[in-house]
């Protein structure tokens, strides 16, 4: 398994501001992803965090709104930029080292006022 | 329509009873993942199925993949209050492991003591 931590665990932010969420894994992983879980909804993939290169975004998500960094094989950040109340969600990172497993972090609960 | 349909959406069972949750994909499956989520917490990885007819178990939880039907069923035997939570299926579609998970809407399980 993998031990994944996310910071912050929760935050309350004002609209128009930005928040950077960190994801740290206890060992090197090949794949890292960022997901969003809106209130009462299931998870939606935002992007694949690529080590040493630009992230790959899913339809409906853009780099200007959700810039992602992955400087090495154990760490990634997701920034939620110019926030609005619609960005209130749980943001989760996930990691995969081998095909058969994909583990999720505990999530960051974001409330935008 | 949803790429991944889960049924039922919610389930209330008496402790000790068996139950089944289904997950049907509208696209070719590379792999099918099952997770459990408790309110306010991250996702707990249960198991991943890849081959048709494959069956795996995690404690009293068993899941099977019917590749032809592109469907998986998750079966809990002798349910306990500790089984309560939201069960999510996630699918990697296509012919290779991109790691990109599409999730069903989830099944909320309540177990009455």
PDB file of N, CA, C and O in Angstrom, chain A residues 1-52:
ATOM      1  N   UNK A   1       0.839  -1.187   0.000  1.00  0.00           N
ATOM      2  CA  UNK A   1       0.000   0.000   0.000  1.00  0.00           C
ATOM      3  C   UNK A   1       0.879   1.243   0.000  1.00  0.00           C
ATOM      4  O   UNK A   1       2.105   1.140   0.023  1.00  0.00           O
ATOM      5  N   UNK A   2       0.267   2.408  -0.024  1.00  0.00           N
ATOM      6  CA  UNK A   2       0.990   3.668  -0.011  1.00  0.00           C
ATOM      7  C   UNK A   2       0.391   4.565   1.065  1.00  0.00           C
ATOM      8  O   UNK A   2      -0.817   4.600   1.246  1.00  0.00           O
ATOM      9  N   UNK A   3       1.257   5.287   1.766  1.00  0.00           N
ATOM     10  CA  UNK A   3       0.786   6.251   2.754  1.00  0.00           C
ATOM     11  C   UNK A   3       0.802   7.627   2.095  1.00  0.00           C
ATOM     12  O   UNK A   3       1.857   8.101   1.663  1.00  0.00           O
ATOM     13  N   UNK A   4      -0.363   8.226   2.024  1.00  0.00           N
ATOM     14  CA  UNK A   4      -0.522   9.495   1.320  1.00  0.00           C
ATOM     15  C   UNK A   4      -1.023  10.543   2.301  1.00  0.00           C
ATOM     16  O   UNK A   4      -1.979  10.293   3.042  1.00  0.00           O
ATOM     17  N   UNK A   5      -0.399  11.691   2.289  1.00  0.00           N
ATOM     18  CA  UNK A   5      -0.875  12.790   3.126  1.00  0.00           C
ATOM     19  C   UNK A   5      -1.215  13.980   2.239  1.00  0.00           C
ATOM     20  O   UNK A   5      -0.606  14.177   1.174  1.00  0.00           O
ATOM     21  N   UNK A   6      -2.189  14.741   2.670  1.00  0.00           N
ATOM     22  CA  UNK A   6      -2.582  15.954   1.964  1.00  0.00           C
ATOM     23  C   UNK A   6      -2.635  17.109   2.948  1.00  0.00           C
ATOM     24  O   UNK A   6      -3.082  16.955   4.087  1.00  0.00           O
ATOM     25  N   UNK A   7      -2.191  18.255   2.474  1.00  0.00           N
ATOM     26  CA  UNK A   7      -2.268  19.464   3.282  1.00  0.00           C
ATOM     27  C   UNK A   7      -2.843  20.597   2.463  1.00  0.00           C
ATOM     28  O   UNK A   7      -2.461  20.745   1.285  1.00  0.00           O
ATOM     29  N   UNK A   8      -3.700  21.427   2.973  1.00  0.00           N
ATOM     30  CA  UNK A   8      -4.336  21.279   4.277  1.00  0.00           C
ATOM     31  C   UNK A   8      -5.428  20.214   4.223  1.00  0.00           C
ATOM     32  O   UNK A   8      -5.815  19.774   3.147  1.00  0.00           O
ATOM     33  N   UNK A   9      -5.911  19.797   5.365  1.00  0.00           N
ATOM     34  CA  UNK A   9      -7.008  18.827   5.378  1.00  0.00           C
ATOM     35  C   UNK A   9      -8.334  19.521   5.082  1.00  0.00           C
ATOM     36  O   UNK A   9      -9.254  18.909   4.542  1.00  0.00           O
ATOM     37  N   UNK A  10      -8.418  20.778   5.456  1.00  0.00           N
ATOM     38  CA  UNK A  10      -9.606  21.564   5.144  1.00  0.00           C
ATOM     39  C   UNK A  10      -9.257  23.039   5.182  1.00  0.00           C
ATOM     40  O   UNK A  10      -8.278  23.432   5.822  1.00  0.00           O
ATOM     41  N   UNK A  11     -10.059  23.835   4.488  1.00  0.00           N
ATOM     42  CA  UNK A  11      -9.834  25.272   4.505  1.00  0.00           C
ATOM     43  C   UNK A  11     -11.113  25.989   4.098  1.00  0.00           C
ATOM     44  O   UNK A  11     -11.949  25.429   3.364  1.00  0.00           O
ATOM     45  N   UNK A  12     -11.234  27.195   4.604  1.00  0.00           N
ATOM     46  CA  UNK A  12     -12.329  28.085   4.215  1.00  0.00           C
ATOM     47  C   UNK A  12     -11.683  29.302   3.572  1.00  0.00           C
ATOM     48  O   UNK A  12     -10.817  29.946   4.189  1.00  0.00           O
ATOM     49  N   UNK A  13     -12.065  29.618   2.350  1.00  0.00           N
ATOM     50  CA  UNK A  13     -11.406  30.666   1.600  1.00  0.00           C
ATOM     51  C   UNK A  13     -12.425  31.671   1.059  1.00  0.00           C
ATOM     52  O   UNK A  13     -13.604  31.345   0.893  1.00  0.00           O
ATOM     53  N   UNK A  14     -11.932  32.849   0.788  1.00  0.00           N
ATOM     54  CA  UNK A  14     -12.766  33.889   0.197  1.00  0.00           C
ATOM     55  C   UNK A  14     -12.720  33.789  -1.317  1.00  0.00           C
ATOM     56  O   UNK A  14     -11.697  33.410  -1.905  1.00  0.00           O
ATOM     57  N   UNK A  15     -13.821  34.120  -1.954  1.00  0.00           N
ATOM     58  CA  UNK A  15     -13.845  34.076  -3.412  1.00  0.00           C
ATOM     59  C   UNK A  15     -12.790  35.018  -3.992  1.00  0.00           C
ATOM     60  O   UNK A  15     -12.473  36.043  -3.405  1.00  0.00           O
ATOM     61  N   UNK A  16     -12.240  34.614  -5.118  1.00  0.00           N
ATOM     62  CA  UNK A  16     -11.217  35.414  -5.773  1.00  0.00           C
ATOM     63  C   UNK A  16      -9.796  35.078  -5.342  1.00  0.00           C
ATOM     64  O   UNK A  16      -8.828  35.478  -5.993  1.00  0.00           O
ATOM     65  N   UNK A  17      -9.652  34.322  -4.262  1.00  0.00           N
ATOM     66  CA  UNK A  17      -8.318  33.937  -3.794  1.00  0.00           C
ATOM     67  C   UNK A  17      -7.931  32.579  -4.371  1.00  0.00           C
ATOM     68  O   UNK A  17      -8.714  31.938  -5.082  1.00  0.00           O
ATOM     69  N   UNK A  18      -6.719  32.136  -4.092  1.00  0.00           N
ATOM     70  CA  UNK A  18      -6.212  30.847  -4.575  1.00  0.00           C
ATOM     71  C   UNK A  18      -5.740  30.010  -3.405  1.00  0.00           C
ATOM     72  O   UNK A  18      -5.301  30.546  -2.389  1.00  0.00           O
ATOM     73  N   UNK A  19      -5.813  28.709  -3.556  1.00  0.00           N
ATOM     74  CA  UNK A  19      -5.354  27.774  -2.531  1.00  0.00           C
ATOM     75  C   UNK A  19      -4.511  26.695  -3.187  1.00  0.00           C
ATOM     76  O   UNK A  19      -4.901  26.129  -4.213  1.00  0.00           O
ATOM     77  N   UNK A  20      -3.376  26.398  -2.588  1.00  0.00           N
ATOM     78  CA  UNK A  20      -2.528  25.318  -3.079  1.00  0.00           C
ATOM     79  C   UNK A  20      -2.610  24.136  -2.134  1.00  0.00           C
ATOM     80  O   UNK A  20      -2.418  24.273  -0.928  1.00  0.00           O
ATOM     81  N   UNK A  21      -2.914  22.981  -2.696  1.00  0.00           N
ATOM     82  CA  UNK A  21      -3.052  21.738  -1.946  1.00  0.00           C
ATOM     83  C   UNK A  21      -1.836  20.861  -2.248  1.00  0.00           C
ATOM     84  O   UNK A  21      -1.448  20.709  -3.413  1.00  0.00           O
ATOM     85  N   UNK A  22      -1.272  20.286  -1.201  1.00  0.00           N
ATOM     86  CA  UNK A  22      -0.098  19.441  -1.366  1.00  0.00           C
ATOM     87  C   UNK A  22      -0.461  17.977  -1.177  1.00  0.00           C
ATOM     88  O   UNK A  22      -1.303  17.629  -0.357  1.00  0.00           O
ATOM     89  N   UNK A  23       0.215  17.133  -1.928  1.00  0.00           N
ATOM     90  CA  UNK A  23       0.039  15.685  -1.820  1.00  0.00           C
ATOM     91  C   UNK A  23       1.420  15.050  -1.718  1.00  0.00           C
ATOM     92  O   UNK A  23       2.258  15.231  -2.606  1.00  0.00           O
ATOM     93  N   UNK A  24       1.642  14.317  -0.628  1.00  0.00           N
ATOM     94  CA  UNK A  24       2.941  13.697  -0.370  1.00  0.00           C
ATOM     95  C   UNK A  24       2.764  12.193  -0.209  1.00  0.00           C
ATOM     96  O   UNK A  24       1.891  11.751   0.539  1.00  0.00           O
ATOM     97  N   UNK A  25       3.586  11.422  -0.889  1.00  0.00           N
ATOM     98  CA  UNK A  25       3.525   9.949  -0.798  1.00  0.00           C
ATOM     99  C   UNK A  25       4.792   9.454  -0.121  1.00  0.00           C
ATOM    100  O   UNK A  25       5.853  10.062  -0.294  1.00  0.00           O
ATOM    101  N   UNK A  26       4.679   8.328   0.579  1.00  0.00           N
ATOM    102  CA  UNK A  26       5.820   7.836   1.349  1.00  0.00           C
ATOM    103  C   UNK A  26       6.855   7.101   0.511  1.00  0.00           C
ATOM    104  O   UNK A  26       7.923   6.744   1.005  1.00  0.00           O
ATOM    105  N   UNK A  27       6.567   6.863  -0.759  1.00  0.00           N
ATOM    106  CA  UNK A  27       7.518   6.197  -1.639  1.00  0.00           C
ATOM    107  C   UNK A  27       7.229   6.600  -3.085  1.00  0.00           C
ATOM    108  O   UNK A  27       6.161   7.139  -3.378  1.00  0.00           O
ATOM    109  N   UNK A  28       8.176   6.317  -3.959  1.00  0.00           N
ATOM    110  CA  UNK A  28       8.024   6.743  -5.348  1.00  0.00           C
ATOM    111  C   UNK A  28       6.873   6.025  -6.037  1.00  0.00           C
ATOM    112  O   UNK A  28       6.695   4.816  -5.850  1.00  0.00           O
ATOM    113  N   UNK A  29       6.125   6.756  -6.819  1.00  0.00           N
ATOM    114  CA  UNK A  29       5.006   6.187  -7.565  1.00  0.00           C
ATOM    115  C   UNK A  29       5.093   6.648  -9.010  1.00  0.00           C
ATOM    116  O   UNK A  29       5.607   7.724  -9.304  1.00  0.00           O
ATOM    117  N   UNK A  30       4.541   5.823  -9.901  1.00  0.00           N
ATOM    118  CA  UNK A  30       4.599   6.181 -11.315  1.00  0.00           C
ATOM    119  C   UNK A  30       3.508   7.167 -11.689  1.00  0.00           C
ATOM    120  O   UNK A  30       3.732   8.107 -12.439  1.00  0.00           O
ATOM    121  N   UNK A  31       2.325   6.945 -11.165  1.00  0.00           N
ATOM    122  CA  UNK A  31       1.189   7.790 -11.561  1.00  0.00           C
ATOM    123  C   UNK A  31       0.642   8.568 -10.372  1.00  0.00           C
ATOM    124  O   UNK A  31       0.502   8.028  -9.276  1.00  0.00           O
ATOM    125  N   UNK A  32       0.313   9.825 -10.612  1.00  0.00           N
ATOM    126  CA  UNK A  32      -0.387  10.631  -9.610  1.00  0.00           C
ATOM    127  C   UNK A  32      -1.511  11.375 -10.310  1.00  0.00           C
ATOM    128  O   UNK A  32      -1.339  11.858 -11.439  1.00  0.00           O
ATOM    129  N   UNK A  33      -2.644  11.436  -9.629  1.00  0.00           N
ATOM    130  CA  UNK A  33      -3.828  12.060 -10.210  1.00  0.00           C
ATOM    131  C   UNK A  33      -4.466  12.987  -9.193  1.00  0.00           C
ATOM    132  O   UNK A  33      -4.311  12.831  -7.987  1.00  0.00           O
ATOM    133  N   UNK A  34      -5.242  13.934  -9.713  1.00  0.00           N
ATOM    134  CA  UNK A  34      -6.058  14.799  -8.869  1.00  0.00           C
ATOM    135  C   UNK A  34      -7.527  14.650  -9.266  1.00  0.00           C
ATOM    136  O   UNK A  34      -7.867  14.689 -10.463  1.00  0.00           O
ATOM    137  N   UNK A  35      -8.365  14.490  -8.225  1.00  0.00           N
ATOM    138  CA  UNK A  35      -9.805  14.333  -8.421  1.00  0.00           C
ATOM    139  C   UNK A  35     -10.550  15.394  -7.621  1.00  0.00           C
ATOM    140  O   UNK A  35     -10.044  15.907  -6.627  1.00  0.00           O
ATOM    141  N   UNK A  36     -11.767  15.638  -8.036  1.00  0.00           N
ATOM    142  CA  UNK A  36     -12.652  16.529  -7.301  1.00  0.00           C
ATOM    143  C   UNK A  36     -13.938  15.769  -6.970  1.00  0.00           C
ATOM    144  O   UNK A  36     -14.465  15.029  -7.809  1.00  0.00           O
ATOM    145  N   UNK A  37     -14.428  15.986  -5.759  1.00  0.00           N
ATOM    146  CA  UNK A  37     -15.702  15.407  -5.351  1.00  0.00           C
ATOM    147  C   UNK A  37     -16.590  16.538  -4.868  1.00  0.00           C
ATOM    148  O   UNK A  37     -16.417  17.045  -3.746  1.00  0.00           O
ATOM    149  N   UNK A  38     -17.508  16.947  -5.702  1.00  0.00           N
ATOM    150  CA  UNK A  38     -18.426  18.017  -5.330  1.00  0.00           C
ATOM    151  C   UNK A  38     -19.460  17.485  -4.350  1.00  0.00           C
ATOM    152  O   UNK A  38     -19.694  16.267  -4.287  1.00  0.00           O
ATOM    153  N   UNK A  39     -20.077  18.383  -3.567  1.00  0.00           N
ATOM    154  CA  UNK A  39     -21.008  17.938  -2.516  1.00  0.00           C
ATOM    155  C   UNK A  39     -22.075  16.976  -3.032  1.00  0.00           C
ATOM    156  O   UNK A  39     -22.765  17.271  -4.010  1.00  0.00           O
ATOM    157  N   UNK A  40     -22.162  15.828  -2.399  1.00  0.00           N
ATOM    158  CA  UNK A  40     -23.160  14.832  -2.764  1.00  0.00           C
ATOM    159  C   UNK A  40     -22.905  14.114  -4.072  1.00  0.00           C
ATOM    160  O   UNK A  40     -23.768  13.377  -4.548  1.00  0.00           O
ATOM    161  N   UNK A  41     -21.734  14.324  -4.650  1.00  0.00           N
ATOM    162  CA  UNK A  41     -21.428  13.735  -5.956  1.00  0.00           C
ATOM    163  C   UNK A  41     -20.314  12.695  -5.844  1.00  0.00           C
ATOM    164  O   UNK A  41     -19.679  12.541  -4.799  1.00  0.00           O
ATOM    165  N   UNK A  42     -20.097  12.031  -6.965  1.00  0.00           N
ATOM    166  CA  UNK A  42     -18.988  11.084  -7.031  1.00  0.00           C
ATOM    167  C   UNK A  42     -17.713  11.839  -7.426  1.00  0.00           C
ATOM    168  O   UNK A  42     -17.697  13.065  -7.495  1.00  0.00           O
ATOM    169  N   UNK A  43     -16.671  11.094  -7.681  1.00  0.00           N
ATOM    170  CA  UNK A  43     -15.392  11.724  -8.004  1.00  0.00           C
ATOM    171  C   UNK A  43     -15.264  11.967  -9.506  1.00  0.00           C
ATOM    172  O   UNK A  43     -15.695  11.146 -10.318  1.00  0.00           O
ATOM    173  N   UNK A  44     -14.611  13.088  -9.836  1.00  0.00           N
ATOM    174  CA  UNK A  44     -14.314  13.431 -11.223  1.00  0.00           C
ATOM    175  C   UNK A  44     -12.823  13.698 -11.347  1.00  0.00           C
ATOM    176  O   UNK A  44     -12.254  14.466 -10.557  1.00  0.00           O
ATOM    177  N   UNK A  45     -12.213  13.103 -12.348  1.00  0.00           N
ATOM    178  CA  UNK A  45     -10.784  13.292 -12.570  1.00  0.00           C
ATOM    179  C   UNK A  45     -10.516  14.685 -13.123  1.00  0.00           C
ATOM    180  O   UNK A  45     -11.131  15.095 -14.118  1.00  0.00           O
ATOM    181  N   UNK A  46      -9.595  15.407 -12.471  1.00  0.00           N
ATOM    182  CA  UNK A  46      -9.204  16.731 -12.948  1.00  0.00           C
ATOM    183  C   UNK A  46      -8.053  16.594 -13.940  1.00  0.00           C
ATOM    184  O   UNK A  46      -8.102  17.098 -15.062  1.00  0.00           O
ATOM    185  N   UNK A  47      -6.988  15.917 -13.505  1.00  0.00           N
ATOM    186  CA  UNK A  47      -5.801  15.839 -14.349  1.00  0.00           C
ATOM    187  C   UNK A  47      -4.849  14.760 -13.854  1.00  0.00           C
ATOM    188  O   UNK A  47      -4.920  14.310 -12.713  1.00  0.00           O
ATOM    189  N   UNK A  48      -3.965  14.377 -14.742  1.00  0.00           N
ATOM    190  CA  UNK A  48      -2.844  13.501 -14.422  1.00  0.00           C
ATOM    191  C   UNK A  48      -1.625  14.383 -14.183  1.00  0.00           C
ATOM    192  O   UNK A  48      -1.281  15.219 -15.037  1.00  0.00           O
ATOM    193  N   UNK A  49      -0.988  14.213 -13.039  1.00  0.00           N
ATOM    194  CA  UNK A  49       0.208  14.992 -12.707  1.00  0.00           C
ATOM    195  C   UNK A  49       1.426  14.265 -13.244  1.00  0.00           C
ATOM    196  O   UNK A  49       1.739  13.171 -12.795  1.00  0.00           O
ATOM    197  N   UNK A  50       2.090  14.835 -14.204  1.00  0.00           N
ATOM    198  CA  UNK A  50       3.238  14.204 -14.851  1.00  0.00           C
ATOM    199  C   UNK A  50       4.531  14.742 -14.243  1.00  0.00           C
ATOM    200  O   UNK A  50       4.716  15.965 -14.132  1.00  0.00           O
ATOM    201  N   UNK A  51       5.421  13.832 -13.903  1.00  0.00           N
ATOM    202  CA  UNK A  51       6.668  14.245 -13.287  1.00  0.00           C
ATOM    203  C   UNK A  51       7.574  14.917 -14.293  1.00  0.00           C
ATOM    204  O   UNK A  51       7.888  14.340 -15.330  1.00  0.00           O
ATOM    205  N   UNK A  52       7.935  16.141 -14.010  1.00  0.00           N
ATOM    206  CA  UNK A  52       8.865  16.870 -14.858  1.00  0.00           C
ATOM    207  C   UNK A  52       8.265  17.482 -16.105  1.00  0.00           C
ATOM    208  O   UNK A  52       8.996  18.034 -16.939  1.00  0.00           O
TER     209      UNK A  52
END
